PDB file of C-alpha atoms in Angstrom:
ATOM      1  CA  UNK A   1     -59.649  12.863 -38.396  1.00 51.00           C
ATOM      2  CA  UNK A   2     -63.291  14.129 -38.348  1.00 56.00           C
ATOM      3  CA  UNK A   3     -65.919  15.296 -36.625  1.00 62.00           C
ATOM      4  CA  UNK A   4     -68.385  12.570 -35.618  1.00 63.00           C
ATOM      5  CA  UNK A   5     -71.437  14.607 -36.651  1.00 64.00           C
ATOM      6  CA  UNK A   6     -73.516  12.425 -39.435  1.00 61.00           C
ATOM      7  CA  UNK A   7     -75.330  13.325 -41.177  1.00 58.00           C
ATOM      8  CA  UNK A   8     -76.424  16.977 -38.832  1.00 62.00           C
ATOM      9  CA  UNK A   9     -73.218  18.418 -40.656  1.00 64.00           C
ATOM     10  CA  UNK A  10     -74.770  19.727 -43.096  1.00 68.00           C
ATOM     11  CA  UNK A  11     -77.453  21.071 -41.593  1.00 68.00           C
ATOM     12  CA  UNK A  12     -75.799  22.963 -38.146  1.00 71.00           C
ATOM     13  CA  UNK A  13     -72.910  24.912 -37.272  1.00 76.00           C
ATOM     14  CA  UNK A  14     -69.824  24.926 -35.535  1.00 76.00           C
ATOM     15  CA  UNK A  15     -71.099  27.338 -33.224  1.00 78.00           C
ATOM     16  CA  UNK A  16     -73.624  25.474 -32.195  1.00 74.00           C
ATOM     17  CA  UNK A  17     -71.785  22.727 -31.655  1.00 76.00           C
ATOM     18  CA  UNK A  18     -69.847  24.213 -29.115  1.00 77.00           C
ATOM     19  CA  UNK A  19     -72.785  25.983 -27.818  1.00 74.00           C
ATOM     20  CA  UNK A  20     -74.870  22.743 -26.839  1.00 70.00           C
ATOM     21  CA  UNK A  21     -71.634  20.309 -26.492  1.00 71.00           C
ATOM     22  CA  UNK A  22     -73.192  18.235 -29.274  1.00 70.00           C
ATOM     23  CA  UNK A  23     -71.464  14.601 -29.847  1.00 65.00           C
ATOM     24  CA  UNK A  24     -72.652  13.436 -32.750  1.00 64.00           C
ATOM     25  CA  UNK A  25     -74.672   9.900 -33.089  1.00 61.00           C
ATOM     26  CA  UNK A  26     -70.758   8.217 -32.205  1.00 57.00           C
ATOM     27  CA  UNK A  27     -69.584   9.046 -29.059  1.00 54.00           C
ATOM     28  CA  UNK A  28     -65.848   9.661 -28.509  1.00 52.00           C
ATOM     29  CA  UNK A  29     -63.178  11.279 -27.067  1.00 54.00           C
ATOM     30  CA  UNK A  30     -61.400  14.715 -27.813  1.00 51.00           C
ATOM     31  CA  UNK A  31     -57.605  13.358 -28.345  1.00 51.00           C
ATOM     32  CA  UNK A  32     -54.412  13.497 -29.817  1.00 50.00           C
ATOM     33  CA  UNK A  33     -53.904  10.162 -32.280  1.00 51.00           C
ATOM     34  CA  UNK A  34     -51.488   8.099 -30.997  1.00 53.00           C
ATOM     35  CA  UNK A  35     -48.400   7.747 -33.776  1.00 47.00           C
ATOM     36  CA  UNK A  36     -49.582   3.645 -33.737  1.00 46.00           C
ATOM     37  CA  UNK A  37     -53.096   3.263 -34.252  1.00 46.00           C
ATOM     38  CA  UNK A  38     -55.456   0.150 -33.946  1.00 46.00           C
ATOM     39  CA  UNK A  39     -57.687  -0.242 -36.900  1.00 56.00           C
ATOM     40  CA  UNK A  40     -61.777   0.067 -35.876  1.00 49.00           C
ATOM     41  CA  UNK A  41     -64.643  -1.702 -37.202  1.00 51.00           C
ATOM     42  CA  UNK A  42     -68.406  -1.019 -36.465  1.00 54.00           C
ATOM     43  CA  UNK A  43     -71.190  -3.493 -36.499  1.00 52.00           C
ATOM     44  CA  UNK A  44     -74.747  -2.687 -36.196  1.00 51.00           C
ATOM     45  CA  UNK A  45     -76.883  -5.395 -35.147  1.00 50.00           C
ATOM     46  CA  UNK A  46     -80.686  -5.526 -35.055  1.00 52.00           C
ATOM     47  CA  UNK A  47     -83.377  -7.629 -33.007  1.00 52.00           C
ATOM     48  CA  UNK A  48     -87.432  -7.421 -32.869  1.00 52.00           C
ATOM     49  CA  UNK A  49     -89.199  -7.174 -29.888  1.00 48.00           C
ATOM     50  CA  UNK A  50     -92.941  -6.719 -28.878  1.00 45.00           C
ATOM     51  CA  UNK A  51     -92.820  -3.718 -26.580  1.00 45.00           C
ATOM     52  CA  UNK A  52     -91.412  -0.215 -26.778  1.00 46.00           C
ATOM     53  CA  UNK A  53     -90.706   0.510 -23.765  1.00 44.00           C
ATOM     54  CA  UNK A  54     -90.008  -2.680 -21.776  1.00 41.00           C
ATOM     55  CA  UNK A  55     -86.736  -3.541 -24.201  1.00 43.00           C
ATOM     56  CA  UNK A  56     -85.216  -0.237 -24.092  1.00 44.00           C
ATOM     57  CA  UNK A  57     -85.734   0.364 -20.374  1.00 45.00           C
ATOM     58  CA  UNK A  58     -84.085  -3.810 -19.975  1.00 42.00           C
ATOM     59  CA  UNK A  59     -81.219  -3.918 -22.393  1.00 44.00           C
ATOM     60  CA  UNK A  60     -79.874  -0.303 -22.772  1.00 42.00           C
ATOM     61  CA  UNK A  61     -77.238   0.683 -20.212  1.00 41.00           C
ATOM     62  CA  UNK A  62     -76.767   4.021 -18.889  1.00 37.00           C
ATOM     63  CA  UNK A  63     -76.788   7.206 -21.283  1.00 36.00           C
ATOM     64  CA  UNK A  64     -76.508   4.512 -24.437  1.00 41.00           C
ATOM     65  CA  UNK A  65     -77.504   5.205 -27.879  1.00 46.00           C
ATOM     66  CA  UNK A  66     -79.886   2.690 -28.970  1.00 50.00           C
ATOM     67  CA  UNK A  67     -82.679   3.756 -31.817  1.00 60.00           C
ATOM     68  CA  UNK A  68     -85.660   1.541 -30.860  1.00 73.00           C
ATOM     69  CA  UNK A  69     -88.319   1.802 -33.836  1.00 78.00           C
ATOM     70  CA  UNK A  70     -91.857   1.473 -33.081  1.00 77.00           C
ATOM     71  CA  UNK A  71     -93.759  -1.164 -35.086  1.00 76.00           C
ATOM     72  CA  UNK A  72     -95.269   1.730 -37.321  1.00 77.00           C
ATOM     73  CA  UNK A  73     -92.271   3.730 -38.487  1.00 76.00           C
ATOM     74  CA  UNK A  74     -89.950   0.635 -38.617  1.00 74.00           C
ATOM     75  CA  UNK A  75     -93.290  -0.286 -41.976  1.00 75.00           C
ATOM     76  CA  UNK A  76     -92.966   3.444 -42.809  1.00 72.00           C
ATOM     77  CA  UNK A  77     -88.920   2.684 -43.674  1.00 70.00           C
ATOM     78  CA  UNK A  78     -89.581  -1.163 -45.274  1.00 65.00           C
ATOM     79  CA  UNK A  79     -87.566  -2.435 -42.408  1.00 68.00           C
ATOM     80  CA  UNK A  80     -90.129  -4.950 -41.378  1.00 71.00           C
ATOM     81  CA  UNK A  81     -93.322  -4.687 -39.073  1.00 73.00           C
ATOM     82  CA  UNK A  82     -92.463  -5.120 -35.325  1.00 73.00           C
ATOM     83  CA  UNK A  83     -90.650  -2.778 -33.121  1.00 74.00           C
ATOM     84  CA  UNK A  84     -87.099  -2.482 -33.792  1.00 73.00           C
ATOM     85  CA  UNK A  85     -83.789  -2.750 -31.613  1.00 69.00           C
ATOM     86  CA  UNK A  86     -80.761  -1.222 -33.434  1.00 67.00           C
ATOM     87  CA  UNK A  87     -77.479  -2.127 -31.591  1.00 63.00           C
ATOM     88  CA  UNK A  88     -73.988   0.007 -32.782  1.00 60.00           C
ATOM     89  CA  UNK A  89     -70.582  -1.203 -31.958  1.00 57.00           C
ATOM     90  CA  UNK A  90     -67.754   0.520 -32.080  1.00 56.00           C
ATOM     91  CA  UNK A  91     -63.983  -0.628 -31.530  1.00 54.00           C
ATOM     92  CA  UNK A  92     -61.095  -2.299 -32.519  1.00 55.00           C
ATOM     93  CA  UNK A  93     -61.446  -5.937 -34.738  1.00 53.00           C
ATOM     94  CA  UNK A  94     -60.705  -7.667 -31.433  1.00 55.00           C
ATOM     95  CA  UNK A  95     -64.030  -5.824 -29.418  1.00 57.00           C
ATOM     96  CA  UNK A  96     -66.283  -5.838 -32.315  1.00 57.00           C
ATOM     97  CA  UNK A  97     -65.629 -10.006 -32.994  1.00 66.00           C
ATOM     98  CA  UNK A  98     -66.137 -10.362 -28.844  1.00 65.00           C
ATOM     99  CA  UNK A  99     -69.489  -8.847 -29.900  1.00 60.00           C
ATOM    100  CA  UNK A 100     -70.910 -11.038 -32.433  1.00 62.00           C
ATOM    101  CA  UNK A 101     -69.297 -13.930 -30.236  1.00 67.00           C
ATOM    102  CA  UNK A 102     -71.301 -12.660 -27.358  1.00 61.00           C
ATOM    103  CA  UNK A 103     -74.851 -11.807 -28.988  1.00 62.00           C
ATOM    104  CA  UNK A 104     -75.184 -14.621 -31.766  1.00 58.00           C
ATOM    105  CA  UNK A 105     -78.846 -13.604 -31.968  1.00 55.00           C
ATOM    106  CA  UNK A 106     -78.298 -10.668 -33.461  1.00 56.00           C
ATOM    107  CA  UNK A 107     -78.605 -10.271 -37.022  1.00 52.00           C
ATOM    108  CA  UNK A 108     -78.791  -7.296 -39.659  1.00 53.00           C
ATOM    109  CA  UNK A 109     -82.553  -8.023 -40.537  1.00 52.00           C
ATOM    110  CA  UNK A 110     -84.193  -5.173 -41.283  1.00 53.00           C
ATOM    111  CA  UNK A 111     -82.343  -2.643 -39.425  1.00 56.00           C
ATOM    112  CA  UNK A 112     -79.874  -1.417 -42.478  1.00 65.00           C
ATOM    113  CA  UNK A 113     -83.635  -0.327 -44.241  1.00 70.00           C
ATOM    114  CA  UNK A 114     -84.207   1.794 -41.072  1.00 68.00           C
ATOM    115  CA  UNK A 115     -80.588   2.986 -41.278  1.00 71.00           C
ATOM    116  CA  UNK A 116     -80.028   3.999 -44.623  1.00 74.00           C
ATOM    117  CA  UNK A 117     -83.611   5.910 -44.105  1.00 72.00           C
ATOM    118  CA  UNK A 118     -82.787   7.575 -41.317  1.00 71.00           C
ATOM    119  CA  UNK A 119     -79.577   8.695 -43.172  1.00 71.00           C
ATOM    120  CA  UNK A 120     -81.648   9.949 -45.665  1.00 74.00           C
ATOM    121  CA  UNK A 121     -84.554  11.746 -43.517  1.00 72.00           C
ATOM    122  CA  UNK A 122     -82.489  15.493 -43.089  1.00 70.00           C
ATOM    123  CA  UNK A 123     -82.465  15.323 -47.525  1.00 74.00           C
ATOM    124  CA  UNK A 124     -86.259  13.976 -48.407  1.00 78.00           C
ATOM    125  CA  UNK A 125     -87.753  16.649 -45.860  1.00 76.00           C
ATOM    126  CA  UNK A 126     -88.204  19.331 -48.360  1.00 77.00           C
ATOM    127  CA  UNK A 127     -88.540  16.761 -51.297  1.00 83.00           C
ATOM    128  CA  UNK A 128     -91.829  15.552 -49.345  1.00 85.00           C
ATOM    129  CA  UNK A 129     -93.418  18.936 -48.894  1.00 82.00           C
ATOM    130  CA  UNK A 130     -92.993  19.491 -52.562  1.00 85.00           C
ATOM    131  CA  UNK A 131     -94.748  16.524 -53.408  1.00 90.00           C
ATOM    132  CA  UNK A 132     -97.548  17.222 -51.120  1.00 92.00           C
ATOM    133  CA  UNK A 133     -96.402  15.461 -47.480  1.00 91.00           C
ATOM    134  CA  UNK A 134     -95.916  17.229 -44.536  1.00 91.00           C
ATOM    135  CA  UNK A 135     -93.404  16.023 -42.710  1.00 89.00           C
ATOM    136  CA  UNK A 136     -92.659  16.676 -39.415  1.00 89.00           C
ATOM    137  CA  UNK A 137     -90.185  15.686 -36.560  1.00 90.00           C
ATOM    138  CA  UNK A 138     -89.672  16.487 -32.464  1.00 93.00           C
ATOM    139  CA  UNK A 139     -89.046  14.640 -29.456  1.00 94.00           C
ATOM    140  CA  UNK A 140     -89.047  14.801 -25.605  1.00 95.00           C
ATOM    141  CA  UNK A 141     -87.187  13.179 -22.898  1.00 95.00           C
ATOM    142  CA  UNK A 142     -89.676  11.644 -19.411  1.00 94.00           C
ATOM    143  CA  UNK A 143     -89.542   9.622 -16.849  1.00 93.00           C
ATOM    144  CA  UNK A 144     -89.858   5.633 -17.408  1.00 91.00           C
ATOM    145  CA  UNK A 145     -93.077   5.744 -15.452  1.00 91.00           C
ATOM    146  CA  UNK A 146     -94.870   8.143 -17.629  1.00 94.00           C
ATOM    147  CA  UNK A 147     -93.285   6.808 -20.868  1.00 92.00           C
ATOM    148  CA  UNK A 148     -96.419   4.811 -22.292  1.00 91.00           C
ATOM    149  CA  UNK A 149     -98.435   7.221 -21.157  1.00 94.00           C
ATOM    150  CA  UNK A 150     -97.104  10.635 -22.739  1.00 95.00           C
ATOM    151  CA  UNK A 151     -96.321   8.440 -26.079  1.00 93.00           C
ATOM    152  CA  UNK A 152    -100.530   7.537 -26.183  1.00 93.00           C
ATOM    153  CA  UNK A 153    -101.270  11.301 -25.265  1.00 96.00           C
ATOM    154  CA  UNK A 154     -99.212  12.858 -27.898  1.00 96.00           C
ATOM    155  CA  UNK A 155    -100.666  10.390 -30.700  1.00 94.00           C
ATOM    156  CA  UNK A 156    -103.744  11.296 -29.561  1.00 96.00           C
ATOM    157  CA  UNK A 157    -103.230  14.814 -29.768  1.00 96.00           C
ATOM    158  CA  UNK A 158    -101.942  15.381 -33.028  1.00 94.00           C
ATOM    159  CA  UNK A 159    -104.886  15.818 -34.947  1.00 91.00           C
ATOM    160  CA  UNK A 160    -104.115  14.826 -38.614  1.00 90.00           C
ATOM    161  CA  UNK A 161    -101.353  12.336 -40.112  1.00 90.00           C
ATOM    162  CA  UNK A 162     -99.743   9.180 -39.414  1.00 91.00           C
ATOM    163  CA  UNK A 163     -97.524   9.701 -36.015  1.00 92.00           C
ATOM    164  CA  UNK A 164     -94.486   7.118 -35.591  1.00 90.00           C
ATOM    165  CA  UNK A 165     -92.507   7.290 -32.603  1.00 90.00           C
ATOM    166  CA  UNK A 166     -88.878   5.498 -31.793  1.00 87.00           C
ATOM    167  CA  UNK A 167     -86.952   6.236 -28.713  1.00 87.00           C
ATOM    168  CA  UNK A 168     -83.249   7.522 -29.443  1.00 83.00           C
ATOM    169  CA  UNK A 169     -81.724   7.862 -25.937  1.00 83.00           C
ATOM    170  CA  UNK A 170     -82.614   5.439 -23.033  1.00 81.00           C
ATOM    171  CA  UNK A 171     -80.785   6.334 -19.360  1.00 83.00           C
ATOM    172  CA  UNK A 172     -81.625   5.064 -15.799  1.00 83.00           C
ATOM    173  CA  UNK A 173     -84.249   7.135 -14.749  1.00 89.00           C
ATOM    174  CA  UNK A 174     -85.809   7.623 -18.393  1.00 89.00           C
ATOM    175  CA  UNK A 175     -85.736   7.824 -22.395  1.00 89.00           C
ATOM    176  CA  UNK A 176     -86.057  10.196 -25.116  1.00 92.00           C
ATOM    177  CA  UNK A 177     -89.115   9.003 -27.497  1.00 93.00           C
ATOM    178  CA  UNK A 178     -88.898  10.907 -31.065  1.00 92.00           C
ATOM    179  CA  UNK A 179     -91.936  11.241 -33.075  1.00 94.00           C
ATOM    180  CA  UNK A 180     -92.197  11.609 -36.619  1.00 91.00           C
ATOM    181  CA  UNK A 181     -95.493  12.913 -38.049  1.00 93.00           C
ATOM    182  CA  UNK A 182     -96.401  12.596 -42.349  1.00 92.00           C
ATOM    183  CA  UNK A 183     -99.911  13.825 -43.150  1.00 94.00           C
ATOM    184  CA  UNK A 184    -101.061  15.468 -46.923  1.00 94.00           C
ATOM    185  CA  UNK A 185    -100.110  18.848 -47.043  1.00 92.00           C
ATOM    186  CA  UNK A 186    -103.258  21.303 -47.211  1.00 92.00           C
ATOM    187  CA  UNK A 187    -101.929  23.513 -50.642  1.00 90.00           C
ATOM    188  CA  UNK A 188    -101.547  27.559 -49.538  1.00 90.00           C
ATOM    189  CA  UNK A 189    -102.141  26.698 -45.607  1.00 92.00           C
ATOM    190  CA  UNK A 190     -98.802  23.945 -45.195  1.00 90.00           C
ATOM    191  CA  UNK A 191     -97.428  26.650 -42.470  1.00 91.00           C
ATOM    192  CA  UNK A 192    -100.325  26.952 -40.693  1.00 94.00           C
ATOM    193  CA  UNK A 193    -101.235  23.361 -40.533  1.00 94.00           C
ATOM    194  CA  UNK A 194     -98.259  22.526 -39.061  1.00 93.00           C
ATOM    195  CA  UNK A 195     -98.371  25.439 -36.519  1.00 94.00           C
ATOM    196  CA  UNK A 196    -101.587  23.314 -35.552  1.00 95.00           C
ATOM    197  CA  UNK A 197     -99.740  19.947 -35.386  1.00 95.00           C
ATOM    198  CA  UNK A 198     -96.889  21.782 -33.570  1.00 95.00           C
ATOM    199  CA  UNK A 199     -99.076  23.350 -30.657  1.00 96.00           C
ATOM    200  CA  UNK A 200    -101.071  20.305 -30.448  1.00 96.00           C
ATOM    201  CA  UNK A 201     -98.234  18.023 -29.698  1.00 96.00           C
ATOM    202  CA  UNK A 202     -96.561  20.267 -27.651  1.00 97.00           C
ATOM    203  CA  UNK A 203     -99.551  21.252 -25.679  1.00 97.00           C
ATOM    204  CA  UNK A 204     -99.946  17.098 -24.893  1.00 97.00           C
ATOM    205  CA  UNK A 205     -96.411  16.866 -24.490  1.00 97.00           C
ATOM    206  CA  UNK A 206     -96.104  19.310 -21.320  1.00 97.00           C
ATOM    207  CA  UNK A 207     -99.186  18.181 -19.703  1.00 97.00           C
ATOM    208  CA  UNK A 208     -97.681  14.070 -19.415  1.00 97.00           C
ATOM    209  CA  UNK A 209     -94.656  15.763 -17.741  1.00 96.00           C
ATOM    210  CA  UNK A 210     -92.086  15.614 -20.340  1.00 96.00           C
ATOM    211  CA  UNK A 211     -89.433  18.238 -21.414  1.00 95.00           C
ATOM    212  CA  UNK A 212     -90.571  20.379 -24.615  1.00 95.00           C
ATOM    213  CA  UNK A 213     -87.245  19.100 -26.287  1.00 92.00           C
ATOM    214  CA  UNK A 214     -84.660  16.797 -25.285  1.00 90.00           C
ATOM    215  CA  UNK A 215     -81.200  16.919 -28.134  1.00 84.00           C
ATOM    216  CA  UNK A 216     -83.200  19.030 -30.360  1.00 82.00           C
ATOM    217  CA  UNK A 217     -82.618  22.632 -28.036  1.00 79.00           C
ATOM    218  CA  UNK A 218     -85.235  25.242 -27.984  1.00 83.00           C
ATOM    219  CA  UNK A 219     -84.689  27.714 -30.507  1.00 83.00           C
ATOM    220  CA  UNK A 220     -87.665  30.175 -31.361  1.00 87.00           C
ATOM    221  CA  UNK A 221     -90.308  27.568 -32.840  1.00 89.00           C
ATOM    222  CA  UNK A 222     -90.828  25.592 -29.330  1.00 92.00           C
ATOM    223  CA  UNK A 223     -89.940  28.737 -27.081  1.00 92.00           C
ATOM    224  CA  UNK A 224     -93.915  28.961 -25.958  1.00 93.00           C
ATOM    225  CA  UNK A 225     -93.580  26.109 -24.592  1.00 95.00           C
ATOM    226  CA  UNK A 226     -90.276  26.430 -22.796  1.00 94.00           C
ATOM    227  CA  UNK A 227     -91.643  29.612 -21.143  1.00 93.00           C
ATOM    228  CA  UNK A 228     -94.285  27.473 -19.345  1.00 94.00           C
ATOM    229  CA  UNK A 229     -91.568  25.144 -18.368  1.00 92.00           C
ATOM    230  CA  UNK A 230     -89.006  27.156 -17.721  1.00 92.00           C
ATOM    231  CA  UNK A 231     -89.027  27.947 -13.360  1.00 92.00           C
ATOM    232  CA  UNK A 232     -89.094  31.324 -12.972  1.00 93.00           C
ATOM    233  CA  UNK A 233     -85.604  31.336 -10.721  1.00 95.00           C
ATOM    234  CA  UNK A 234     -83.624  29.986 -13.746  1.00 93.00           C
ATOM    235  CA  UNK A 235     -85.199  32.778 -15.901  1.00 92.00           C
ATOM    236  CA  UNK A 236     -83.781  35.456 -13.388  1.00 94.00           C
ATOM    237  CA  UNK A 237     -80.546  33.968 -13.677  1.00 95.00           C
ATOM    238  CA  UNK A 238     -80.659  33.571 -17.338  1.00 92.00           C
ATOM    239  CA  UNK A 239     -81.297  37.102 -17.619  1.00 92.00           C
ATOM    240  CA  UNK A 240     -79.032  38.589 -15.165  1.00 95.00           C
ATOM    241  CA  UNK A 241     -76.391  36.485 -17.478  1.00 94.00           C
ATOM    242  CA  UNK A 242     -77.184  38.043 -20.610  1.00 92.00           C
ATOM    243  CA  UNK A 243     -77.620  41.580 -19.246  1.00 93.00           C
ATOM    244  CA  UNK A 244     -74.157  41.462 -18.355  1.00 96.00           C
ATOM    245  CA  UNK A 245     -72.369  39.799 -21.278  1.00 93.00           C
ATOM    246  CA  UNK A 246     -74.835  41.337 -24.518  1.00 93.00           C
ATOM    247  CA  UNK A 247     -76.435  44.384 -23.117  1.00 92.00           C
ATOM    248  CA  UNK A 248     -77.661  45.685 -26.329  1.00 91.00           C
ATOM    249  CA  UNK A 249     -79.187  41.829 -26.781  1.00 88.00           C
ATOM    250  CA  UNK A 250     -77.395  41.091 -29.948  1.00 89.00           C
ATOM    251  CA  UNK A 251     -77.319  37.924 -29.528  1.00 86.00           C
ATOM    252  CA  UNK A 252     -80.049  35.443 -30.432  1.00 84.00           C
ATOM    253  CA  UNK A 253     -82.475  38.273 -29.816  1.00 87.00           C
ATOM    254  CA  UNK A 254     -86.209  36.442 -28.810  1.00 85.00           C
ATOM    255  CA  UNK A 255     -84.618  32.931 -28.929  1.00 87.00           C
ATOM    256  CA  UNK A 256     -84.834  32.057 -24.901  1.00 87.00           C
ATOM    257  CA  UNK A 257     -85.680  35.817 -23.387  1.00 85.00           C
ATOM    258  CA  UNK A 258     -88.060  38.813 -24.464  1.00 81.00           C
ATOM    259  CA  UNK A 259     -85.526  41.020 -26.490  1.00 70.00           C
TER     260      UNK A 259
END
């Protein structure tokens, strides 16, 4: 038995976990084990494809899991140099051989590079600053019809660095496209260059209509921009809430309200 968080572990909290109902990158079930159990296999399958948005928003069914890799970070990872489809299966031998039977176009390709550097990401943050690379992550959730759109604004805005973008989450009525920005860190200044990266891609983020975070939460660093998206009823509410259960504002002080 074991919590389907991988690799975030590490790097969160239980609390949190409860807090934001987090379910890991495999979805599942809270459950008893049965005292019989069915052995499971997973098989992650890859395609290319020429346009970001046009396979996610065609082959990914509602609230699915697919990472789609844009062209640029799918070079940045070695895994080849056109957008990226990764496909995970998960169940029994019997579902995941109905799979492969089903999709025989599918192959591995160069979607285990992307994987096993995504796996790393969360460890070679820190490593890259040292050496010089600033390294920087967010992402947003919009509608389909604005997708292309906010993805050009927020390249555009960033004003320094290489900017990949992949989208993590695709649902009916939109996706989640994650951006990944590496530039050279400026020595003695690294915080407040990325404070200028930060506000810059937030700032273009807002104005093409998408959310200032979508799995990510808020948390202090992106609460500017939650303020100006935040309606003002909610933020009543929200208040009311926590004037009632942590009066002396022990909790999280400055996270989500004034303290």
């Amino acid at each position: 038995m074991t919590l389907r968080f991988f690799p975030s572990f590490e790097r969160s909290t239980l609390g949190g976990w409860l807090a934001t109902r987090a379910g890991g990158h495999h979805r599942g079930v809270g459950a008893r084990p049965p005292a019989r159990r069915a052995a499971l296999e997973r098989a992650w399958s890859s395609t290319t494809s020429r346009g970001l948005e046009l396979t996610a928003r065609s082959s990914s069914p509602a609230c699915s899991h697919p990472p789609l890799v844009e062209a640029a970070e799918a070079r940045l990872t070695f895994a080849g140099d056109r957008t990226l489809l990764r496909l995970g299966f998960e169940s029994d031998l019997s579902g995941v051989d109905t799979v492969r039977r089903l999709c025989p176009d599918l192959t591995e390709g160069g979607g285990g590079a992307w994987r096993e550097a995504f796996l790393r990401a969360p460890y070679l943050r820190d490593t890259l600053v040292a050496i010089g690379v600033l390294a920087e992550t967010f992402e947003t959730a919009v509608t389909w019809d604005r997708v292309t759109a906010l993805i050009d604004s927020v390249k555009a805005a960033v004003p320094e660095g290489v900017v990949a973008c992949r989208i993590t989450h695709a649902y009916p009525d939109g996706a989640a496209p994650y951006f990944t920005v590496l530039a050279p860190a400026r020595r003695g200044v690294e915080a407040e260059q990325w404070a200028a990266i930060k506000a810059a891609a937030a700032d273009a983020i807002l104005a093409a209509g998408g959310t200032i975070t979508h799995h990510h939460a808020v948390g202090r660093d992106h609460r500017p921009w939650y303020d100006r998206q935040r309606p003002d009823p909610f933020a009543t509410a929200l208040r009311a809430a926590k004037a009632a259960l942590d009066p002396a504002s022990r909790l999280n002080p400055g996270v989500l309200l004034e303290p």
